[in-house]
Short mmCIF file of C-alpha atoms and ligand atoms in Angstrom, two decimals:
data_model
loop_
_atom_site.label_atom_id
_atom_site.label_comp_id
_atom_site.label_asym_id
_atom_site.label_seq_id
_atom_site.Cartn_x
_atom_site.Cartn_y
_atom_site.Cartn_z
CA MET A 849 13.79 -1.89 -25.77
CA THR A 850 10.09 -2.27 -26.33
CA ASP A 851 7.67 -0.54 -28.64
CA LYS A 852 4.86 -0.40 -26.18
CA GLU A 853 4.12 2.95 -24.60
CA TYR A 854 3.03 2.61 -20.99
CA LYS A 855 0.32 4.99 -19.92
CA ILE A 856 0.66 6.05 -16.34
CA ALA A 857 -1.98 8.15 -14.63
CA VAL A 858 -0.53 10.36 -11.92
CA PHE A 859 -2.71 11.61 -9.09
CA ALA A 860 -0.54 13.68 -6.77
CA GLY A 861 -3.53 14.47 -4.53
CA ASP A 862 -3.34 16.57 -1.39
CA GLY A 863 -0.93 17.55 1.38
CA VAL A 864 2.56 16.17 0.81
CA GLY A 865 1.29 14.27 -2.26
CA PRO A 866 2.68 16.62 -4.94
CA GLU A 867 6.13 16.83 -3.31
CA ILE A 868 6.67 13.11 -2.91
CA ILE A 869 5.24 12.35 -6.36
CA ASN A 870 7.76 14.77 -7.92
CA GLU A 871 10.64 12.79 -6.48
CA ALA A 872 9.13 9.45 -7.46
CA ILE A 873 8.67 10.61 -11.06
CA LYS A 874 12.32 11.70 -11.23
CA VAL A 875 13.33 8.21 -10.17
CA LEU A 876 10.93 6.56 -12.63
CA LYS A 877 12.31 8.65 -15.49
CA VAL A 878 15.91 7.66 -14.78
CA VAL A 879 14.93 4.01 -15.20
CA THR A 880 12.71 4.39 -18.25
CA ASP A 881 15.30 6.65 -19.97
CA LYS A 882 18.10 4.20 -19.29
CA LYS A 883 16.02 1.26 -20.50
CA ASN A 884 14.59 3.17 -23.45
CA ILE A 885 11.06 2.48 -22.33
CA SER A 886 8.48 4.91 -23.48
CA ILE A 887 5.98 6.09 -20.91
CA SER A 888 3.35 8.76 -21.02
CA LEU A 889 2.52 10.42 -17.73
CA GLN A 890 -0.88 12.01 -17.43
CA ASP A 891 -1.83 14.11 -14.43
CA GLY A 892 -5.27 13.99 -12.92
CA LEU A 893 -7.02 15.55 -9.96
CA ILE A 894 -8.27 13.51 -7.07
CA GLY A 895 -9.21 14.04 -3.42
CA GLY A 896 -9.55 17.46 -1.84
CA SER A 897 -7.80 19.20 -4.71
CA ALA A 898 -10.38 17.72 -7.10
CA TYR A 899 -13.21 18.69 -4.76
CA ASP A 900 -12.02 22.31 -4.78
CA VAL A 901 -12.22 22.43 -8.58
CA PHE A 902 -15.11 20.10 -9.43
CA GLY A 903 -17.12 19.80 -6.21
CA THR A 904 -16.36 16.07 -6.13
CA PRO A 905 -13.21 14.26 -4.95
CA PHE A 906 -13.45 11.72 -7.76
CA PRO A 907 -14.42 13.41 -11.04
CA GLU A 908 -15.46 11.34 -14.03
CA GLN A 909 -12.41 12.40 -16.05
CA SER A 910 -10.09 11.12 -13.33
CA LEU A 911 -11.86 7.76 -13.33
CA ASN A 912 -11.57 7.60 -17.12
CA LEU A 913 -7.90 8.54 -16.98
CA ALA A 914 -7.32 5.70 -14.52
CA LEU A 915 -9.32 3.24 -16.60
CA GLU A 916 -7.32 4.06 -19.74
CA SER A 917 -3.95 3.71 -18.01
CA ASP A 918 -1.66 0.72 -17.54
CA ALA A 919 -0.92 1.85 -14.01
CA VAL A 920 -1.82 4.59 -11.58
CA LEU A 921 0.67 6.39 -9.34
CA LEU A 922 -0.95 8.15 -6.40
CA GLY A 923 0.42 10.46 -3.71
CA ALA A 924 -2.09 10.94 -0.89
CA VAL A 925 -5.51 12.42 -0.29
CA GLY A 926 -7.23 14.30 2.52
CA GLY A 927 -6.61 17.10 4.98
CA PRO A 928 -8.30 19.20 7.65
CA LYS A 929 -9.69 21.57 5.03
CA TRP A 930 -12.13 18.87 3.87
CA GLU A 931 -12.82 17.10 7.14
CA GLY A 932 -16.16 18.77 7.73
CA LEU A 933 -17.57 17.60 4.39
CA ASP A 934 -20.25 14.96 4.05
CA TYR A 935 -18.82 11.42 3.80
CA SER A 936 -19.96 11.15 0.20
CA VAL A 937 -17.57 13.90 -0.92
CA ARG A 938 -14.66 13.40 1.48
CA PRO A 939 -11.28 13.06 -0.26
CA GLU A 940 -10.98 9.46 1.02
CA ARG A 941 -14.03 8.51 -1.07
CA ALA A 942 -11.87 9.00 -4.16
CA LEU A 943 -9.43 6.37 -2.98
CA LEU A 944 -12.22 3.93 -2.21
CA GLY A 945 -13.84 4.75 -5.55
CA LEU A 946 -10.64 4.04 -7.46
CA ARG A 947 -10.16 0.74 -5.64
CA GLU A 948 -13.72 -0.27 -6.39
CA LYS A 949 -13.97 0.89 -10.00
CA LEU A 950 -10.59 -0.53 -11.00
CA GLY A 951 -11.32 -3.78 -9.14
CA LEU A 952 -8.13 -3.49 -7.08
CA TYR A 953 -8.86 -6.25 -4.62
CA ALA A 954 -5.30 -7.28 -3.76
CA ASN A 955 -3.26 -4.80 -1.74
CA LEU A 956 0.39 -5.70 -1.21
CA ARG A 957 2.15 -3.95 1.64
CA PRO A 958 5.72 -5.11 2.04
CA VAL A 959 7.21 -4.40 5.46
CA VAL A 960 10.96 -4.41 5.03
CA VAL A 961 13.36 -3.26 7.72
CA PHE A 962 16.46 -1.73 6.17
CA ASP A 963 19.56 -2.55 8.25
CA GLU A 964 20.51 1.13 8.22
CA LEU A 965 17.23 2.10 9.91
CA ILE A 966 17.21 -0.40 12.72
CA ASP A 967 17.82 2.37 15.24
CA ALA A 968 14.80 4.30 13.93
CA SER A 969 12.48 1.50 15.01
CA PRO A 970 10.95 1.88 18.47
CA LEU A 971 11.46 -1.87 18.95
CA LYS A 972 14.66 -3.55 20.06
CA LYS A 973 17.20 -4.23 17.37
CA ASN A 974 17.15 -8.02 17.82
CA LEU A 975 13.39 -8.05 17.18
CA VAL A 976 13.36 -6.11 13.92
CA GLN A 977 16.64 -7.03 12.24
CA GLY A 978 16.05 -8.67 8.87
CA ILE A 979 12.26 -8.32 8.99
CA ASN A 980 10.66 -8.86 5.59
CA ILE A 981 6.91 -9.41 5.78
CA MET A 982 4.41 -9.18 2.95
CA ILE A 983 0.97 -8.12 4.11
CA LEU A 984 -1.72 -8.93 1.58
CA ARG A 985 -4.83 -6.95 2.41
CA GLU A 986 -8.16 -7.61 0.70
CA LEU A 987 -9.15 -4.19 -0.60
CA THR A 988 -12.62 -4.11 -2.14
CA GLY A 989 -14.84 -5.89 0.38
CA ASP A 990 -15.65 -5.99 4.09
CA VAL A 991 -17.10 -3.12 6.15
CA TYR A 992 -15.49 -0.67 3.77
CA PHE A 993 -18.08 -1.43 1.11
CA GLY A 994 -20.75 -3.55 2.84
CA THR A 995 -24.35 -2.37 2.99
CA PRO A 996 -26.47 -1.41 4.82
CA ARG A 997 -24.39 1.46 6.12
CA GLY A 998 -25.07 4.86 7.56
CA VAL A 999 -26.62 6.59 10.54
CA THR A 1000 -30.37 6.41 11.09
CA ARG A 1001 -32.61 8.11 13.63
CA ASP A 1002 -35.52 6.44 15.38
CA LYS A 1003 -38.84 8.06 16.31
CA ASP A 1004 -37.38 9.32 19.60
CA GLY A 1005 -34.54 10.97 17.74
CA LEU A 1006 -31.92 8.44 18.90
CA ARG A 1007 -29.30 7.58 16.32
CA THR A 1008 -27.92 4.20 15.25
CA GLY A 1009 -24.70 3.82 13.25
CA VAL A 1010 -24.41 0.78 11.00
CA ASN A 1011 -21.74 -0.81 8.85
CA THR A 1012 -21.82 -4.30 7.46
CA MET A 1013 -18.91 -6.72 7.59
CA ILE A 1014 -19.52 -8.96 4.61
CA TYR A 1015 -17.53 -11.36 2.42
CA LYS A 1016 -18.70 -13.50 -0.46
CA GLU A 1017 -16.83 -16.73 -0.93
CA GLU A 1018 -15.62 -15.77 -4.41
CA GLU A 1019 -14.08 -12.59 -2.98
CA ILE A 1020 -12.23 -14.64 -0.40
CA ARG A 1021 -11.12 -17.25 -2.92
CA ARG A 1022 -9.52 -14.80 -5.34
CA ILE A 1023 -7.47 -13.07 -2.62
CA ALA A 1024 -6.55 -16.46 -1.13
CA LEU A 1025 -5.25 -17.57 -4.55
CA ARG A 1026 -3.04 -14.48 -4.73
CA ALA A 1027 -1.83 -15.16 -1.20
CA PHE A 1028 -0.84 -18.74 -1.95
CA GLU A 1029 0.93 -17.66 -5.15
CA LEU A 1030 2.84 -14.99 -3.23
CA ALA A 1031 3.75 -17.41 -0.47
CA ARG A 1032 4.88 -20.00 -3.03
CA ALA A 1033 7.29 -17.45 -4.52
CA ARG A 1034 8.69 -16.65 -1.06
CA LYS A 1035 9.21 -18.93 1.94
CA LYS A 1036 6.11 -21.04 1.33
CA ASN A 1037 4.49 -20.10 4.55
CA LEU A 1038 1.22 -18.25 4.77
CA LEU A 1039 -0.66 -16.86 7.72
CA SER A 1040 -4.33 -16.01 7.36
CA VAL A 1041 -5.65 -13.55 9.93
CA ASP A 1042 -9.31 -13.43 10.98
CA LYS A 1043 -11.62 -13.21 13.96
CA ALA A 1044 -13.35 -16.52 13.31
CA ASN A 1045 -14.09 -17.05 17.01
CA VAL A 1046 -16.59 -14.19 16.94
CA LEU A 1047 -17.39 -13.08 13.38
CA GLU A 1048 -19.21 -15.36 10.93
CA SER A 1049 -17.94 -13.46 7.88
CA THR A 1050 -14.39 -14.36 8.91
CA GLU A 1051 -15.37 -17.88 9.85
CA LEU A 1052 -16.24 -18.19 6.16
CA TRP A 1053 -12.93 -16.48 5.37
CA ARG A 1054 -11.06 -19.15 7.29
CA SER A 1055 -12.82 -22.05 5.64
CA VAL A 1056 -12.45 -20.70 2.08
CA VAL A 1057 -8.73 -19.98 2.64
CA THR A 1058 -8.33 -23.52 3.97
CA GLU A 1059 -10.16 -25.01 0.95
CA THR A 1060 -8.01 -22.96 -1.44
CA GLY A 1061 -4.92 -24.28 0.31
CA ARG A 1062 -5.67 -27.84 -0.79
CA ASP A 1063 -4.26 -26.92 -4.20
CA TYR A 1064 -1.07 -25.65 -2.57
CA PRO A 1065 0.26 -28.60 -0.57
CA ASP A 1066 3.77 -27.09 -0.76
CA VAL A 1067 2.66 -23.98 1.18
CA GLU A 1068 2.25 -24.26 4.93
CA LEU A 1069 -0.95 -22.49 5.98
CA LYS A 1070 -1.63 -21.23 9.51
CA HIS A 1071 -4.44 -19.15 10.96
CA MET A 1072 -4.35 -16.54 13.69
CA TYR A 1073 -6.93 -14.30 15.33
CA VAL A 1074 -6.37 -10.63 14.63
CA ASP A 1075 -5.94 -9.60 18.25
CA ASN A 1076 -3.22 -12.19 18.73
CA CYS A 1077 -1.59 -11.14 15.45
CA ALA A 1078 -1.48 -7.51 16.62
CA MET A 1079 0.35 -8.70 19.72
CA GLN A 1080 2.68 -11.11 17.89
CA LEU A 1081 3.75 -8.38 15.45
CA ILE A 1082 5.38 -6.61 18.38
CA ARG A 1083 6.39 -9.67 20.39
CA ASN A 1084 8.05 -11.68 17.64
CA PRO A 1085 7.67 -10.22 14.13
CA SER A 1086 10.25 -12.54 12.58
CA GLN A 1087 7.75 -15.44 12.69
CA PHE A 1088 5.82 -13.84 9.78
CA ASP A 1089 6.40 -14.10 6.05
CA VAL A 1090 3.16 -13.63 4.07
CA ILE A 1091 0.07 -12.47 5.96
CA VAL A 1092 -3.30 -12.43 4.19
CA THR A 1093 -6.22 -10.69 5.83
CA THR A 1094 -9.46 -8.79 5.42
CA ASN A 1095 -9.80 -5.15 4.42
CA LEU A 1096 -10.32 -3.67 7.90
CA PHE A 1097 -7.83 -5.91 9.71
CA GLY A 1098 -5.28 -5.29 6.97
CA ASP A 1099 -5.69 -1.54 7.32
CA ILE A 1100 -4.93 -1.70 11.03
CA LEU A 1101 -2.22 -4.35 11.01
CA SER A 1102 -0.29 -2.66 8.20
CA ASP A 1103 -0.05 0.63 10.09
CA GLU A 1104 1.14 -1.30 13.12
CA ALA A 1105 3.67 -3.29 11.10
CA ALA A 1106 4.93 -0.08 9.48
CA MET A 1107 6.40 0.97 12.79
CA LEU A 1108 8.71 -2.05 12.74
CA THR A 1109 10.52 -0.27 9.92
CA GLY A 1110 10.99 2.92 11.91
CA SER A 1111 8.60 5.14 9.98
CA ILE A 1112 5.37 4.85 8.07
CA GLY A 1113 7.20 7.07 5.57
CA MET A 1114 9.06 3.97 4.36
CA LEU A 1115 6.13 1.75 3.29
CA PRO A 1116 5.07 1.44 -0.35
CA SER A 1117 2.07 -0.44 -1.67
CA ALA A 1118 0.64 -2.00 -4.79
CA SER A 1119 -3.08 -2.50 -5.31
CA LEU A 1120 -3.73 -5.04 -8.00
CA GLY A 1121 -6.84 -6.17 -9.84
CA GLU A 1122 -7.18 -8.57 -12.74
CA THR A 1123 -5.96 -5.97 -15.22
CA LYS A 1124 -5.47 -2.65 -13.40
CA ALA A 1125 -2.96 -1.54 -10.80
CA LEU A 1126 -2.37 1.38 -8.49
CA TYR A 1127 0.78 2.27 -6.57
CA GLU A 1128 0.92 4.54 -3.54
CA PRO A 1129 2.74 5.06 -0.26
CA ILE A 1130 0.71 3.80 2.68
CA HIS A 1131 1.14 7.00 4.67
CA GLY A 1132 -1.42 9.77 4.38
CA SER A 1133 -1.26 13.35 3.17
CA ALA A 1134 0.47 14.67 6.34
CA PRO A 1135 -1.02 18.18 6.01
CA ASP A 1136 1.01 19.44 8.97
CA ILE A 1137 4.26 19.11 7.03
CA ALA A 1138 2.93 19.77 3.51
CA GLY A 1139 4.80 22.26 1.35
CA LYS A 1140 7.83 22.35 3.65
CA ASN A 1141 10.08 20.00 1.69
CA ILE A 1142 10.53 17.73 4.70
CA ALA A 1143 8.29 14.73 3.87
CA ASN A 1144 9.97 11.39 3.26
CA PRO A 1145 9.65 10.48 -0.46
CA LEU A 1146 11.05 6.95 -0.04
CA ALA A 1147 7.70 5.15 0.32
CA THR A 1148 6.58 6.68 -2.98
CA ILE A 1149 9.90 5.92 -4.64
CA LEU A 1150 9.60 2.32 -3.43
CA SER A 1151 6.05 2.29 -4.83
CA VAL A 1152 7.55 3.11 -8.23
CA ALA A 1153 9.78 0.05 -7.79
CA MET A 1154 6.64 -2.02 -7.21
CA MET A 1155 5.14 -0.52 -10.38
CA LEU A 1156 8.16 -1.63 -12.38
CA ARG A 1157 7.90 -5.11 -10.90
CA TYR A 1158 4.17 -5.71 -11.25
CA SER A 1159 3.04 -3.50 -14.15
CA LEU A 1160 6.06 -2.94 -16.40
CA SER A 1161 7.66 -6.39 -16.06
CA LEU A 1162 10.97 -4.89 -14.98
CA PRO A 1163 11.82 -6.84 -11.82
CA GLN A 1164 15.56 -6.23 -12.07
CA GLU A 1165 15.12 -2.50 -12.40
CA ALA A 1166 12.71 -2.60 -9.45
CA SER A 1167 15.44 -4.23 -7.38
CA LEU A 1168 17.90 -1.56 -8.52
CA ILE A 1169 15.63 1.16 -7.12
CA GLU A 1170 15.34 -0.74 -3.85
CA LYS A 1171 19.10 -1.10 -3.72
CA ALA A 1172 19.57 2.60 -4.51
CA VAL A 1173 17.32 3.45 -1.56
CA ALA A 1174 19.35 1.16 0.72
CA ASP A 1175 22.58 2.75 -0.56
CA VAL A 1176 21.31 6.26 0.07
CA LEU A 1177 20.49 5.25 3.63
CA LYS A 1178 23.97 3.74 3.91
CA GLU A 1179 25.42 7.09 2.85
CA GLY A 1180 23.71 8.49 5.91
CA TRP A 1181 20.90 10.48 4.30
CA ARG A 1182 17.76 10.73 6.45
CA THR A 1183 14.58 12.75 6.22
CA GLN A 1184 13.46 14.09 9.56
CA ASP A 1185 11.05 11.21 10.33
CA ILE A 1186 13.97 8.75 10.37
CA PHE A 1187 16.68 11.14 11.48
CA SER A 1188 19.09 10.15 14.20
CA ALA A 1189 22.16 11.89 15.59
CA GLY A 1190 25.16 11.59 13.29
CA SER A 1191 23.19 11.16 10.07
CA ARG A 1192 22.75 13.70 7.28
CA LEU A 1193 19.43 15.53 7.30
CA ALA A 1194 17.81 15.57 3.86
CA GLY A 1195 14.77 17.42 2.62
CA THR A 1196 12.24 15.75 0.32
CA GLU A 1197 14.02 16.95 -2.79
CA GLU A 1198 17.52 16.16 -1.56
CA MET A 1199 16.42 12.64 -0.71
CA GLY A 1200 14.95 12.17 -4.18
CA ASN A 1201 18.13 13.56 -5.75
CA ALA A 1202 20.28 11.21 -3.69
CA VAL A 1203 18.32 8.20 -5.02
CA VAL A 1204 18.58 9.56 -8.57
CA ARG A 1205 22.37 9.94 -8.18
CA GLN A 1206 22.70 6.34 -7.03
CA LEU A 1207 20.61 5.08 -9.93
CA VAL A 1208 22.42 7.12 -12.55
CA SER A 1209 25.66 5.47 -11.48
CA CYS A 1210 24.16 1.95 -11.64
CA ASP A 1211 24.81 -0.51 -14.41
CA PHE A 1212 21.48 -1.37 -15.97
C1 LIG B 2533 -5.06 3.10 3.80
C2 LIG B 2533 -5.80 4.30 4.32
C3 LIG B 2533 -7.19 4.31 3.71
C4 LIG B 2533 -7.92 3.05 4.14
C5 LIG B 2533 -8.03 5.57 4.02
C6 LIG B 2533 -7.31 6.84 3.67
C7 LIG B 2533 -9.37 5.51 3.34
O1 LIG B 2533 -5.84 4.28 5.71
O2 LIG B 2533 -4.89 2.99 2.57
O3 LIG B 2533 -4.60 2.30 4.60
O4 LIG B 2533 -8.50 3.02 5.22
O5 LIG B 2533 -7.88 2.08 3.38
MG1 LIG B 2534 -4.64 2.76 6.58
#
């Protein structure tokens, strides 16, 4: 029992966002009710749905809501309806804006293969069994934010597209510190991924990570080029524990690693700054299946577990949610993205209800 009221900003967003967020909130409420924790949930608009109302995907009031909250829970943004818009008002800008304005530089993407889903992975069972990798992606630097950027036209009318891959040493150092701390709390082995053989910005990355490592003699640090890492993730994923990498490489490698688990619909994430935090599934808004009650809510539910662990200081309750998800899978429930013959097909809502049932019967 605590007197503090946690303020949680909820941005359901676009596509399947509202459906999966509904299920995640149900799960969150079971835990906070049982533990007598008071939370206030405040909804805000972001992405395409905000654009439709305000003409911008990231309205001022949504930023303020996020800034005043202890944590943000986000569904997904984007969809074909807004794809023709100028970059400056695309739904994705809202996500980048939130990351930037809240200073969310550390993005944790745990890749955990549940035993029950081994057959859903396109890789052989012996490769993916027991996989538990933490990808730490730098989230507020690199080509995502570097300037100059844009498309220019020369006097003959020919266009040039430019983005700038850039890292300052202090940006590298703060993510490296997080990486070493994470590795220290796990198996004490850290892999830093770069392209230092070609790109100077990641040559700096490698040397700053190495310097930071001098204060962590108990953690074994290795380096790998990103192309090799992409290959090794498929060839022998069990060699990895904590991977730290740049914004762009982390974006790509985490989608790749998601497939080890069978479906991108299983991967949660936490984006942490010095004081703020945002939790979201790593999958997108999946407009093709939106509104049909078939999306997998588990990544969002697992994101709530991360919120309990990192923002509400409830690590045991976080583990209970993760266990409830494993138990629901054990019972045979599967949404269509992870369905296999012989299992029980669940819709979005049924899957959420199954997790709630498990949790309600847990001893807290
Ligand atoms: C992600 C997404 C985003 C990114 C998009 C939607 C801007 O792919 O969170 O991985 O590229 O960071
Ligand atoms: Mg991505």
